[in-house]
Amino acid sequence: MSSRINIARPQPANSYNVDPNGLGNSRGFGGGPYQSSSPAPNPDDPFLKIKQIASKIEDLIDIYSQPLRPHLGSIGRFLIVVTFLEDSWRITTQWSDQCWYLEKHRHFPKFFSNLFLFLNVITMITCAPAVILKRYSEFAVCGLLAVVIVQGFGYGLIFDLNFFLRNLSVVGGLLMVFSDSMTSRKAIFAGLPSLSENDRRKYFQLAGRILLIFLFIGFILQGQWSIARVFVSIVGLAACIMVAIGFKAKWSAAFLVIVLSIFNVFINNWWSIHSAHPQRDFLKYDFFQTLSIVGGLLLLVNMGPGGLSVDEKKKEY
């Protein structure tokens, strides 16, 4: 063991010479050889002020989200799948109406329409709780993704722009769940090149971030315009771009959570419509889908934007 001892001993602090050869500039820069020659930042610089304000907002979000932070992931996962739970309940309670629509408008055979609805309900009531409880989450997410695709074609809504954009956002939320639940697995074929677990997670987080913003794009494209709507659309679109590229992603996602929650309560207020009115079901469907997208954004606030983002790249420089 004595052969591993480092014989060299550090010199005393008072014998250390920062310029043993006398090559340093005796004048220095601002009084010392290690002082930076770059000018002091201008306190009136607008970009510096914006950066300071953004930093304060991030600090406030961190402070006020502390009580919820341990539960933020669970809340996000619950909100993401709540639209599937509501959909399974709606199909079950309106079974005859659903069958009538599929048979009369989609020309499904009676047996196939019942089988179609049964498989959808079973998949949703099985996979949604699995996502909430983080049990077999990857298989559960795949099952719910299959429900989104099958229902789009089954009900003939795949070419409806509003439905398409909303479901892209729901898919984005499911991809956020998928990236959150990814666990390391052994390679199936040893020796073959494969992406690491971290690389796969980064790509899923990137895809989830981009898809999450499509609901807000749908909000911009539809409805009547007003001064307030123009203002909210411009600010919201800027926040969507920041979420997509991962720049200040946490507080821009938190801003979208607030905007979408307010929008959801005042626009999709299905509880104020009479139960016999046909518009009630459409508003209820939009309400719970928006909750799912809010859940995806909450997961983004909880997890961060991932490796493929401006925020993460800034840490490297």
Coordinates of C-alpha atoms in Angstrom, one line a residue:
M1 CA 0.0 0.0 0.0
S2 CA 2.9 2.4 0.7
S3 CA 3.9 2.3 -3.0
R4 CA 0.5 4.0 -3.9
I5 CA 1.2 7.0 -1.6
N6 CA 1.8 10.2 -3.6
I7 CA 5.2 11.4 -2.4
A8 CA 4.7 14.9 -3.9
R9 CA 3.4 17.4 -1.4
P10 CA 1.6 20.6 -2.1
Q11 CA 3.5 23.8 -1.6
P12 CA 2.5 26.2 1.2
A13 CA -0.1 28.8 0.2
N14 CA 2.3 31.7 0.8
S15 CA 4.9 30.3 -1.6
Y16 CA 2.6 30.0 -4.6
N17 CA 3.4 32.4 -7.5
V18 CA 0.6 33.1 -10.0
D19 CA 3.2 34.3 -12.5
P20 CA 6.5 32.5 -11.8
N21 CA 8.2 33.7 -15.1
G22 CA 7.2 37.3 -14.8
L23 CA 5.3 37.2 -18.2
G24 CA 2.0 38.6 -16.9
N25 CA 0.8 42.1 -17.6
S26 CA 1.8 44.2 -14.6
R27 CA -1.2 46.5 -15.2
G28 CA -3.7 43.6 -15.5
F29 CA -7.3 44.3 -16.3
G30 CA -9.2 46.0 -13.6
G31 CA -6.6 45.3 -11.0
G32 CA -5.7 41.6 -11.3
P33 CA -4.3 39.1 -13.9
Y34 CA -7.5 37.0 -13.7
Q35 CA -10.0 39.8 -14.2
S36 CA -12.1 39.5 -17.4
S37 CA -11.5 42.1 -20.1
S38 CA -15.2 41.9 -21.2
P39 CA -17.3 45.0 -20.4
A40 CA -19.8 44.9 -17.6
P41 CA -23.4 44.1 -18.8
N42 CA -25.6 47.2 -19.5
P43 CA -28.4 47.3 -17.0
D44 CA -30.6 49.1 -19.5
D45 CA -30.3 46.2 -22.1
P46 CA -33.9 45.1 -22.9
F47 CA -32.8 41.5 -23.5
L48 CA -31.1 41.4 -20.1
K49 CA -34.3 42.7 -18.5
I50 CA -36.4 40.0 -20.3
K51 CA -33.9 37.4 -19.1
Q52 CA -34.2 38.6 -15.5
I53 CA -38.0 38.6 -15.7
A54 CA -38.0 35.1 -17.1
S55 CA -35.6 34.0 -14.3
K56 CA -38.0 35.5 -11.7
I57 CA -41.0 33.7 -13.3
E58 CA -39.1 30.4 -13.2
D59 CA -38.3 31.0 -9.5
L60 CA -41.9 31.8 -8.7
I61 CA -43.1 28.6 -10.5
D62 CA -40.6 26.5 -8.6
I63 CA -41.7 28.1 -5.3
Y64 CA -45.5 27.8 -5.7
S65 CA -45.3 24.4 -7.3
Q66 CA -43.4 22.9 -4.4
P67 CA -46.5 21.6 -2.5
L68 CA -47.8 20.0 -5.7
R69 CA -44.5 18.8 -7.1
P70 CA -44.5 15.3 -5.4
H71 CA -48.0 14.8 -6.8
L72 CA -47.6 16.6 -10.2
G73 CA -46.8 13.4 -12.1
S74 CA -49.8 11.5 -10.7
I75 CA -52.1 14.4 -11.5
G76 CA -50.8 14.7 -15.0
R77 CA -51.2 11.0 -15.7
F78 CA -54.7 11.0 -14.3
L79 CA -55.7 14.0 -16.5
I80 CA -54.2 12.5 -19.6
V81 CA -56.4 9.4 -19.4
V82 CA -59.5 11.0 -18.0
T83 CA -60.9 11.5 -21.5
F84 CA -60.7 7.7 -22.1
L85 CA -62.5 7.0 -18.8
E86 CA -65.2 9.4 -19.8
D87 CA -65.4 7.9 -23.2
S88 CA -65.8 4.4 -21.9
W89 CA -68.6 5.5 -19.6
R90 CA -70.4 7.4 -22.4
I91 CA -70.2 4.4 -24.7
T92 CA -71.5 2.1 -22.0
T93 CA -74.5 4.3 -21.1
Q94 CA -75.3 5.1 -24.7
W95 CA -74.7 1.7 -26.2
S96 CA -77.8 1.5 -28.4
D97 CA -77.2 5.0 -29.8
Q98 CA -73.6 4.2 -30.5
C99 CA -74.6 0.9 -32.3
W100 CA -77.3 2.8 -34.3
Y101 CA -74.7 5.4 -35.5
L102 CA -72.2 2.7 -36.5
E103 CA -74.8 0.6 -38.3
K104 CA -76.7 3.4 -40.1
H105 CA -73.9 5.9 -40.8
R106 CA -70.8 3.8 -40.9
H107 CA -72.6 0.7 -42.3
F108 CA -71.1 -1.7 -39.8
P109 CA -72.8 -5.1 -39.4
K110 CA -74.6 -5.4 -36.1
F111 CA -72.2 -8.0 -34.7
F112 CA -69.2 -6.0 -35.7
S113 CA -70.5 -2.7 -34.2
N114 CA -71.1 -4.4 -30.9
L115 CA -67.6 -6.0 -31.0
F116 CA -66.0 -2.7 -32.0
L117 CA -67.6 -0.9 -29.0
F118 CA -66.8 -3.8 -26.6
L119 CA -63.1 -3.9 -27.5
N120 CA -62.8 -0.1 -27.2
V121 CA -64.5 -0.1 -23.7
I122 CA -62.4 -3.0 -22.4
T123 CA -59.2 -1.5 -23.6
M124 CA -59.9 1.9 -22.1
I125 CA -61.1 0.7 -18.7
T126 CA -58.0 -1.6 -18.5
C127 CA -55.3 0.7 -19.8
A128 CA -56.3 4.0 -18.2
P129 CA -56.0 2.8 -14.6
A130 CA -52.7 1.1 -15.6
V131 CA -51.3 4.5 -16.7
I132 CA -52.5 6.2 -13.5
L133 CA -50.9 3.5 -11.3
K134 CA -47.7 3.2 -13.5
R135 CA -48.3 -0.5 -14.0
Y136 CA -47.3 -1.8 -17.4
S137 CA -47.4 1.8 -18.6
E138 CA -45.8 1.1 -22.0
F139 CA -48.3 -1.5 -22.9
A140 CA -51.2 0.6 -21.6
V141 CA -50.0 3.6 -23.6
C142 CA -49.9 1.5 -26.8
G143 CA -53.4 0.2 -26.1
L144 CA -54.8 3.8 -25.7
L145 CA -52.9 4.9 -28.8
A146 CA -54.7 2.1 -30.7
V147 CA -58.0 3.3 -29.4
V148 CA -57.3 6.9 -30.7
I149 CA -56.5 5.5 -34.2
V150 CA -59.3 2.9 -34.4
Q151 CA -62.0 5.4 -33.2
G152 CA -60.8 8.0 -35.7
F153 CA -61.3 5.6 -38.6
G154 CA -64.3 3.8 -37.0
Y155 CA -66.4 7.0 -36.5
G156 CA -65.1 8.5 -39.7
L157 CA -63.6 11.6 -38.0
I158 CA -60.1 11.2 -39.2
F159 CA -60.5 13.9 -41.8
D160 CA -62.2 16.3 -39.5
L161 CA -59.5 19.0 -38.8
N162 CA -60.6 19.8 -35.2
F163 CA -60.8 16.2 -34.2
F164 CA -57.4 15.5 -35.9
L165 CA -55.6 18.3 -34.1
R166 CA -57.1 17.5 -30.7
N167 CA -56.2 13.8 -31.0
L168 CA -52.6 14.7 -32.1
S169 CA -52.4 16.6 -28.8
V170 CA -53.8 13.6 -26.9
V171 CA -51.2 11.4 -28.6
G172 CA -48.5 13.9 -27.4
G173 CA -49.7 13.5 -23.8
L174 CA -49.6 9.7 -24.2
L175 CA -46.0 10.0 -25.5
M176 CA -45.1 12.0 -22.5
V177 CA -46.4 9.2 -20.3
F178 CA -44.4 6.7 -22.4
S179 CA -41.2 8.6 -21.9
D180 CA -41.8 9.0 -18.2
S181 CA -42.3 5.3 -17.7
M182 CA -39.5 4.0 -19.8
T183 CA -37.2 1.6 -18.0
S184 CA -33.9 0.1 -19.0
R185 CA -34.2 -3.2 -20.8
K186 CA -31.7 -5.7 -22.1
A187 CA -31.1 -5.7 -25.8
I188 CA -32.9 -8.5 -27.6
F189 CA -30.0 -9.2 -30.0
A190 CA -26.7 -8.6 -28.3
G191 CA -24.1 -6.9 -30.4
L192 CA -26.5 -5.1 -32.7
P193 CA -26.4 -1.3 -32.6
S194 CA -29.3 0.2 -30.7
L195 CA -30.4 3.5 -29.2
S196 CA -29.7 3.8 -25.5
E197 CA -32.6 4.2 -23.1
N198 CA -31.8 7.9 -22.6
D199 CA -31.8 8.5 -26.4
R200 CA -35.2 6.8 -26.8
R201 CA -36.6 8.9 -24.0
K202 CA -35.3 12.1 -25.5
Y203 CA -36.9 11.4 -28.8
F204 CA -40.3 10.5 -27.2
Q205 CA -40.2 13.7 -25.1
L206 CA -39.4 15.7 -28.3
A207 CA -42.3 14.1 -30.2
G208 CA -44.7 14.6 -27.2
R209 CA -43.8 18.3 -26.8
I210 CA -44.4 19.0 -30.4
L211 CA -47.7 17.2 -30.6
L212 CA -49.0 18.7 -27.4
I213 CA -49.3 22.2 -29.0
F214 CA -51.7 21.2 -31.8
L215 CA -54.7 21.7 -29.6
F216 CA -53.8 25.4 -29.2
I217 CA -53.2 25.7 -33.0
G218 CA -56.8 24.3 -33.5
F219 CA -58.1 26.9 -31.1
I220 CA -56.4 29.7 -33.2
L221 CA -57.8 28.4 -36.4
Q222 CA -61.5 28.2 -35.3
G223 CA -63.9 30.6 -33.7
Q224 CA -64.7 34.3 -34.1
W225 CA -62.0 36.8 -33.8
S226 CA -61.8 39.7 -31.3
I227 CA -59.0 41.8 -29.8
A228 CA -58.8 39.6 -26.8
R229 CA -58.7 36.5 -28.9
V230 CA -55.9 38.0 -31.1
F231 CA -53.8 38.8 -28.0
V232 CA -54.3 35.4 -26.4
S233 CA -53.5 33.7 -29.7
I234 CA -50.3 35.6 -30.3
V235 CA -49.0 35.1 -26.7
G236 CA -50.2 31.4 -26.7
L237 CA -48.6 30.7 -30.1
A238 CA -45.3 32.1 -28.8
A239 CA -45.6 29.8 -25.7
C240 CA -46.4 26.9 -28.0
I241 CA -43.2 27.5 -30.1
M242 CA -41.2 27.7 -26.8
V243 CA -42.6 24.4 -25.7
A244 CA -41.9 22.8 -29.1
I245 CA -38.2 23.9 -29.2
G246 CA -37.8 23.4 -25.4
F247 CA -36.9 27.0 -24.6
K248 CA -38.0 28.0 -21.1
A249 CA -40.3 25.0 -21.6
K250 CA -41.4 24.6 -17.9
W251 CA -42.9 28.1 -17.5
S252 CA -44.3 28.3 -21.0
A253 CA -46.0 24.9 -20.4
A254 CA -47.3 26.3 -17.1
F255 CA -48.7 29.3 -18.9
L256 CA -50.5 27.1 -21.4
V257 CA -51.9 25.1 -18.5
I258 CA -53.5 28.2 -17.1
V259 CA -54.8 29.5 -20.5
L260 CA -56.3 26.1 -21.5
S261 CA -57.8 25.6 -18.1
I262 CA -59.6 29.0 -18.2
F263 CA -60.6 28.4 -21.8
N264 CA -61.9 24.9 -20.9
V265 CA -64.1 26.1 -18.1
F266 CA -65.7 29.1 -20.0
I267 CA -66.0 27.6 -23.5
N268 CA -66.6 23.9 -22.9
N269 CA -69.1 24.4 -20.0
W270 CA -71.1 21.3 -20.8
W271 CA -72.7 21.3 -17.4
S272 CA -74.7 24.4 -18.3
I273 CA -76.4 22.7 -21.2
H274 CA -79.6 20.7 -20.8
S275 CA -79.0 17.0 -20.7
A276 CA -81.3 16.4 -23.7
H277 CA -79.4 18.9 -25.9
P278 CA -77.2 17.2 -28.5
Q279 CA -74.5 19.9 -28.1
R280 CA -73.9 18.7 -24.5
D281 CA -72.0 15.6 -25.6
F282 CA -69.8 17.5 -28.0
L283 CA -68.8 20.0 -25.3
K284 CA -68.3 17.3 -22.8
Y285 CA -66.0 15.4 -25.2
D286 CA -64.0 18.6 -25.9
F287 CA -63.8 19.4 -22.2
F288 CA -62.3 16.0 -21.2
Q289 CA -59.9 16.0 -24.2
T290 CA -58.6 19.4 -23.1
L291 CA -58.1 18.1 -19.6
S292 CA -55.9 15.3 -21.1
I293 CA -53.7 17.8 -22.9
V294 CA -53.4 19.9 -19.7
G295 CA -52.2 16.7 -18.1
G296 CA -49.6 16.3 -20.8
L297 CA -48.4 19.8 -20.2
L298 CA -48.2 19.1 -16.4
L299 CA -46.0 16.1 -17.1
L300 CA -43.8 18.4 -19.1
V301 CA -43.6 20.9 -16.2
N302 CA -42.7 17.9 -13.9
M303 CA -40.2 16.1 -16.2
G304 CA -38.6 19.0 -18.0
P305 CA -38.2 19.2 -21.8
G306 CA -35.7 16.5 -22.2
G307 CA -32.3 16.3 -23.8
L308 CA -33.3 17.5 -27.3
S309 CA -34.2 21.0 -26.2
V310 CA -32.7 24.5 -26.1
D311 CA -32.9 24.5 -22.3
E312 CA -30.8 21.3 -22.1
K313 CA -28.3 22.5 -24.7
K314 CA -27.7 25.7 -22.8
K315 CA -26.4 23.7 -19.8
E316 CA -23.6 22.3 -22.0
Y317 CA -22.2 25.8 -22.8

